[in-house]
XYZ file of C-alpha atoms in Angstrom:
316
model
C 45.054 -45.297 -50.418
C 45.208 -44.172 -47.204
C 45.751 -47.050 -44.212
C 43.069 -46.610 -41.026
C 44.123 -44.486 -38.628
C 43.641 -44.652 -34.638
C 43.121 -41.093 -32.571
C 42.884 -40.347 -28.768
C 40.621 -37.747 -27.506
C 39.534 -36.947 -23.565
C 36.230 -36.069 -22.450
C 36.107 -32.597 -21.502
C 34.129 -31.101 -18.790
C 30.893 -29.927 -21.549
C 30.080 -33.460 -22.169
C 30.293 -34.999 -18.925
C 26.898 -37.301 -18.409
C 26.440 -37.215 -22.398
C 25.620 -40.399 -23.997
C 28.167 -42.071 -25.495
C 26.967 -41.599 -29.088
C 26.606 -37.821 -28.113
C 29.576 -36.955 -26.736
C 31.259 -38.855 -29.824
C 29.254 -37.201 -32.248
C 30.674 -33.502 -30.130
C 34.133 -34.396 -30.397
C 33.823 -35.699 -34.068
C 31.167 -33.347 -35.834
C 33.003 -34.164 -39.093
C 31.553 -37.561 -39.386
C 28.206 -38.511 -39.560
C 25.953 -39.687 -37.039
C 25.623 -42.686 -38.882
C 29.281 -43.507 -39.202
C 29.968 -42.903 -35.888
C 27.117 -45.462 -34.833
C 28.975 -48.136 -37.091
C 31.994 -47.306 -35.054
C 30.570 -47.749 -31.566
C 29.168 -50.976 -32.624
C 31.906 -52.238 -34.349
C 34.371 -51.527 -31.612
C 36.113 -49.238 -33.538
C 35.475 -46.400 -31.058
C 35.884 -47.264 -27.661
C 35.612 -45.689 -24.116
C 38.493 -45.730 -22.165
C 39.519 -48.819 -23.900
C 36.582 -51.023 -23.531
C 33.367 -51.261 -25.965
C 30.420 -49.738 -24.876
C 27.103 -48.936 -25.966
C 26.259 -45.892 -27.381
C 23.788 -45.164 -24.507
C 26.295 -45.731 -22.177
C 27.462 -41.987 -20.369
C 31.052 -40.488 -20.218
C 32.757 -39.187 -17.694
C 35.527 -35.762 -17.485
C 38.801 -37.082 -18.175
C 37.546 -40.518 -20.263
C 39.356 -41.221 -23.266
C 37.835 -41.548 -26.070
C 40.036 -43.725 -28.731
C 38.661 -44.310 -32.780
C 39.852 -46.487 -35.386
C 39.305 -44.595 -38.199
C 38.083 -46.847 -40.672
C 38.583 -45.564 -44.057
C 35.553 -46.009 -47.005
C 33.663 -43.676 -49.140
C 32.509 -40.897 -47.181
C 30.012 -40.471 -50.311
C 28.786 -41.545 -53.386
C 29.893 -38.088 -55.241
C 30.983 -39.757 -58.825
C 34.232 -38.238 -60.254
C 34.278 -36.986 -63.439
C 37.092 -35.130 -65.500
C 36.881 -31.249 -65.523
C 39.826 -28.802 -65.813
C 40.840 -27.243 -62.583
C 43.018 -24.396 -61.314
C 45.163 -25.635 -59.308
C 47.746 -23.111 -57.557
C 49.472 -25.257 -55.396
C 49.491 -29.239 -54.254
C 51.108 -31.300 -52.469
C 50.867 -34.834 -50.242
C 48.410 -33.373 -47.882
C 46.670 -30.039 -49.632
C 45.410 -29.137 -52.923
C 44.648 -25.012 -53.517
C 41.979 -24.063 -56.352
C 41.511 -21.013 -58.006
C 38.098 -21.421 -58.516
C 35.625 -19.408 -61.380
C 32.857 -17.633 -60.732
C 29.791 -20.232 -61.770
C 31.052 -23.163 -60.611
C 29.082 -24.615 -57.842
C 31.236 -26.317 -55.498
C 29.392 -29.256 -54.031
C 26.779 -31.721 -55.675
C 23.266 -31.050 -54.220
C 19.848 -31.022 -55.751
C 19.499 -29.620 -58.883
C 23.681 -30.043 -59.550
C 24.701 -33.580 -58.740
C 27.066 -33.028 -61.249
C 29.359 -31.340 -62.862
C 30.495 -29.291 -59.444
C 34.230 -28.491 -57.990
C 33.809 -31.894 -55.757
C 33.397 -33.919 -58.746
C 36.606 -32.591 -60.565
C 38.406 -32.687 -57.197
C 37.184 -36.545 -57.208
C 38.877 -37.114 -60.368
C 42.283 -35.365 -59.845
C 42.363 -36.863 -56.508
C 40.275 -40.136 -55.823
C 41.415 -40.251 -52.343
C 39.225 -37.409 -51.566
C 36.394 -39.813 -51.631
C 37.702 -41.045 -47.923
C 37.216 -37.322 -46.296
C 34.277 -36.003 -45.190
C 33.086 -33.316 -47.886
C 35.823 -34.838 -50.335
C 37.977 -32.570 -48.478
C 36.189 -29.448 -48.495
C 36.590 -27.016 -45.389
C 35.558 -23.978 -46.292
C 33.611 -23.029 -49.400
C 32.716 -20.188 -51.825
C 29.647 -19.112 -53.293
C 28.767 -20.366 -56.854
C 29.153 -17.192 -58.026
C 32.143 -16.217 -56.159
C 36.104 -16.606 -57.808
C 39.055 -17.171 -56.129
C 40.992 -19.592 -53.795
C 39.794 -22.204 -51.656
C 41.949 -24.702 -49.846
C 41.296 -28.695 -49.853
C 42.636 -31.290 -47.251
C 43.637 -34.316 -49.117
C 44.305 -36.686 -45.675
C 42.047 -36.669 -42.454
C 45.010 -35.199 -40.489
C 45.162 -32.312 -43.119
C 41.421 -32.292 -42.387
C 41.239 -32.009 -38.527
C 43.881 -29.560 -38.741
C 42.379 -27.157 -40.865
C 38.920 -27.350 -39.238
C 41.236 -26.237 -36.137
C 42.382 -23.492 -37.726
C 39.270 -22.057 -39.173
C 37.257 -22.346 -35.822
C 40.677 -20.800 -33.857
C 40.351 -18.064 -37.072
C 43.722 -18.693 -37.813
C 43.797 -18.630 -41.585
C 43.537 -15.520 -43.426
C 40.894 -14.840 -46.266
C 40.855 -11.520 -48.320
C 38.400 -10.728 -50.633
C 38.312 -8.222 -53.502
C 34.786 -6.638 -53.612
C 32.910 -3.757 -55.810
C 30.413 -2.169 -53.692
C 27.883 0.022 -54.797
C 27.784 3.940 -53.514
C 31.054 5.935 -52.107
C 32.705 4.606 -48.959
C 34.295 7.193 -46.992
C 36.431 5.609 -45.191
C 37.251 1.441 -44.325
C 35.789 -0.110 -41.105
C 34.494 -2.953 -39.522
C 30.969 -4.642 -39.727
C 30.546 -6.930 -36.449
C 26.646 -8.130 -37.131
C 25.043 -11.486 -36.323
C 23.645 -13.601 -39.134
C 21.764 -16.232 -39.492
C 18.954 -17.465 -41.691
C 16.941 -14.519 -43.278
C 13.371 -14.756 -41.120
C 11.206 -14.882 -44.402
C 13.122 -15.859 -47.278
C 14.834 -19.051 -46.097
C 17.169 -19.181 -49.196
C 18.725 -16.259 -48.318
C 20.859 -15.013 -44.818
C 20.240 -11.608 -42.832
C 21.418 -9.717 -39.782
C 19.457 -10.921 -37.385
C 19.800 -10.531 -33.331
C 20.875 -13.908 -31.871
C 22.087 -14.851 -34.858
C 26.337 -16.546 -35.546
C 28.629 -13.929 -34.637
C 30.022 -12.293 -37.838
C 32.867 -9.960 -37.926
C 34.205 -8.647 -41.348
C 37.090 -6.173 -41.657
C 37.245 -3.696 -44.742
C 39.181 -1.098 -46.189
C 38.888 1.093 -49.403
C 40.920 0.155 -52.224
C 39.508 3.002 -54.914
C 36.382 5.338 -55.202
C 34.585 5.932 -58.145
C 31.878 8.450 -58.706
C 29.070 6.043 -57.262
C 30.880 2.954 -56.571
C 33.990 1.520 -54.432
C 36.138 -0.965 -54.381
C 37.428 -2.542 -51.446
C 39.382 -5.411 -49.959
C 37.330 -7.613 -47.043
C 39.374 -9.558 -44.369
C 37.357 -11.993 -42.527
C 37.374 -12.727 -39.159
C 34.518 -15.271 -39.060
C 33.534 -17.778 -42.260
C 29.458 -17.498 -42.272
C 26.807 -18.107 -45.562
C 26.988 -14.757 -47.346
C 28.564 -12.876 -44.847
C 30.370 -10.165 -47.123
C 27.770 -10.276 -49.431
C 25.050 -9.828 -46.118
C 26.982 -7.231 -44.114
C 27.898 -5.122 -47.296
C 24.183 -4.413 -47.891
C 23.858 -4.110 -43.797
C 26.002 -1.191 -44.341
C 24.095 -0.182 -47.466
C 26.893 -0.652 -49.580
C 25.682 -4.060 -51.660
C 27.500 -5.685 -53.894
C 27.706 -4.891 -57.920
C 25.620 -7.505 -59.393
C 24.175 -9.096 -56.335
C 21.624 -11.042 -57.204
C 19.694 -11.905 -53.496
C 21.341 -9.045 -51.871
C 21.831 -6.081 -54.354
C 18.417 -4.541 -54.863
C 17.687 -3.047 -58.121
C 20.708 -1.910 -60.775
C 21.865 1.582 -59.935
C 23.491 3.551 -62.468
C 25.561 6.590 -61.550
C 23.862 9.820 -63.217
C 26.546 10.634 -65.318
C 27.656 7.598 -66.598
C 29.251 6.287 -70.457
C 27.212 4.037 -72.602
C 30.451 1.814 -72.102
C 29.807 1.787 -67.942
C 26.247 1.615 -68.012
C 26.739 -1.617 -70.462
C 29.229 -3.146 -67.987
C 27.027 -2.495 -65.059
C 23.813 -3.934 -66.495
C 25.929 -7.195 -67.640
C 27.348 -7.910 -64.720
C 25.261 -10.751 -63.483
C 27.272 -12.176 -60.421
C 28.566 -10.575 -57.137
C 31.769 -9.040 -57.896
C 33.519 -10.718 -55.288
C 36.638 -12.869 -55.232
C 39.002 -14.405 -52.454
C 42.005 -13.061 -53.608
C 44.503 -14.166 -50.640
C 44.758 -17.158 -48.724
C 47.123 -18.295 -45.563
C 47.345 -21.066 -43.297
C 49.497 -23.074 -41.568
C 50.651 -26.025 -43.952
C 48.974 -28.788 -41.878
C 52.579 -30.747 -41.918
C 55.274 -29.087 -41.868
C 53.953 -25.926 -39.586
C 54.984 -23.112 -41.974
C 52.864 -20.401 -42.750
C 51.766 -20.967 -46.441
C 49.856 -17.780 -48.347
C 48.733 -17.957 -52.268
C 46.989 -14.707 -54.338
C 45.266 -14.745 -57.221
C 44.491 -12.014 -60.042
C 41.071 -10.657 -60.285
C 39.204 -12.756 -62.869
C 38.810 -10.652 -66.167
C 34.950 -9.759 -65.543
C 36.220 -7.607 -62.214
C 39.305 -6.149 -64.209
C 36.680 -5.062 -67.103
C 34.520 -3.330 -64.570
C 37.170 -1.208 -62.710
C 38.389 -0.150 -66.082
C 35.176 0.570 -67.362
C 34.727 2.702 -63.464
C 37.899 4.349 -64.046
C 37.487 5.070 -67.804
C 33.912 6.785 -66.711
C 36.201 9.359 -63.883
C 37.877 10.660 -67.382
């Protein structure tokens, strides 16, 4: 168990005049609204050593100091599941996650989900806000994703991702021939119509995606994504931006597209491929303790190796 902890912070120029509750809520957007009420009323956060109300405005230059009192950030329930673990250690835990595992409990899977497993290997995940969870992967997505196991491994992490500091590569079979790699630098946001899904759309998050051809095939390629930016979807979304979707894309794909001349074996692969073929394959930070730059890679899950060699059995 973890013992509270006390941080500093100073009021920057953006929040001058904000509420108290505001400008708390800014410089903590890990915690919820909620907690950070109980704080301010509590006297566990204070402005420039003095308890205030949460009406009350800041000034440039204030400081801002929290007790970080430590309970159940939710009621998630732990339960045992197998998991992948690549590396762990005091402070992080790295998953190789498979594709169909969803990674956080929400309607229709309370249960059952990464978080849970994570709550059972680790029950001091229950005291970080999303058990830990800083970035995340689509159900149907494999590969690595990092966890902070203390809220200093937390804050730091969050700092890297918004300073896009860690590296992500994907592994990704697209459909039709790439000629060469490139970069997709597209807004996204929420698709106008179809609110479950995401889109390019003008105004949108900036979203930057770097790819590069790994192999062609007669109609399809494979290629390896670096991101830049961590949005819903994004490879998934700017792949079929490009008109280049993903194999097996279920929101994003459009209908299955066989190449003409194609083996019974292929066109069997193809048609039973029901999930993006996408997987974070590398991973690299900055260990949140010690300062070294850590970096993990994981083999393509067996459903991506069977397609290529199905692709490259068809070239024959």
């Amino acid at each position: 168990m973890q013992d509270d902890q006390i941080i500093s912070l100073e009021v920057p120029a953006t929040l001058a005049g904000k509420r108290f509750d505001q400008a708390l809520s800014a410089l903590l957007p890990d915690y919820s609204r909620a907690r950070l009420q109980k704080w301010i009323k509590s006297g566990a956060a204070m402005l420039n050593d003095q308890v205030v109300k949460p009406k009350d405005p800041v000034a440039v230059g204030d400081r801002v100091t929290v007790r970080i009192e430590l309970e159940p950030e939710t009621t998630w329930q732990a339960q045992e599941q197998p998991l992948d673990i690549v590396f762990e250690d005091e402070d992080i835990i790295v998953i190789n996650k498979p594709a169909g595992w969803v990674v956080h409990p929400a309607a229709g899977h309370q249960d059952g989900t990464l978080v849970n497993a994570l709550l059972h290997h680790a029950p001091e995940l229950e005291q970080i806000p999303r058990a830990g969870i800083v970035h995340r992967l689509d159900k149907d997505t494999s590969g690595l994703l990092v966890v902070a196991r203390t809220l200093q491994s937390h804050h730091h992490l969050v700092d890297q991702l918004q300073t896009r500091s860690v590296t992500r590569e994907y592994e990704a079979v697209l459909q039709g021939v790439m000629i060469s790699g490139g970069t997709v630098n597209a807004p996204i946001a929420r698709h106008p119509v179809d609110r479950q899904r995401m889109a390019v759309v003008v105004g949108g998050k900036e979203a930057i995606s770097h790819y590069r051809v790994t192999e062609r095939f007669a109609a399809h390629t494979w290629v390896t994504v670096k991101l830049a930016t961590g949005r819903t979807h994004q490879i998934r979304v700017h792949m079929a931006h490009i008109k280049h979707p993903l194999v097996g894309d279920p929101a994003y794909g459009g209908r299955l597209r066989l190449p003409k001349e194609s083996s019974a074996e292929l066109r069997s692969v193809l048609s039973g491929f029901s999930r993006q073929a996408l997987h974070a394959r590398h991973l690299a930070l900055v260990h949140p303790k010690s300062g070294q730059v850590c970096g993990w890679e994981v083999a393509l899950p067996n459903d991506m190796q069977e397609l290529l060699a199905a692709l490259r059995a068809n070239e024959q």
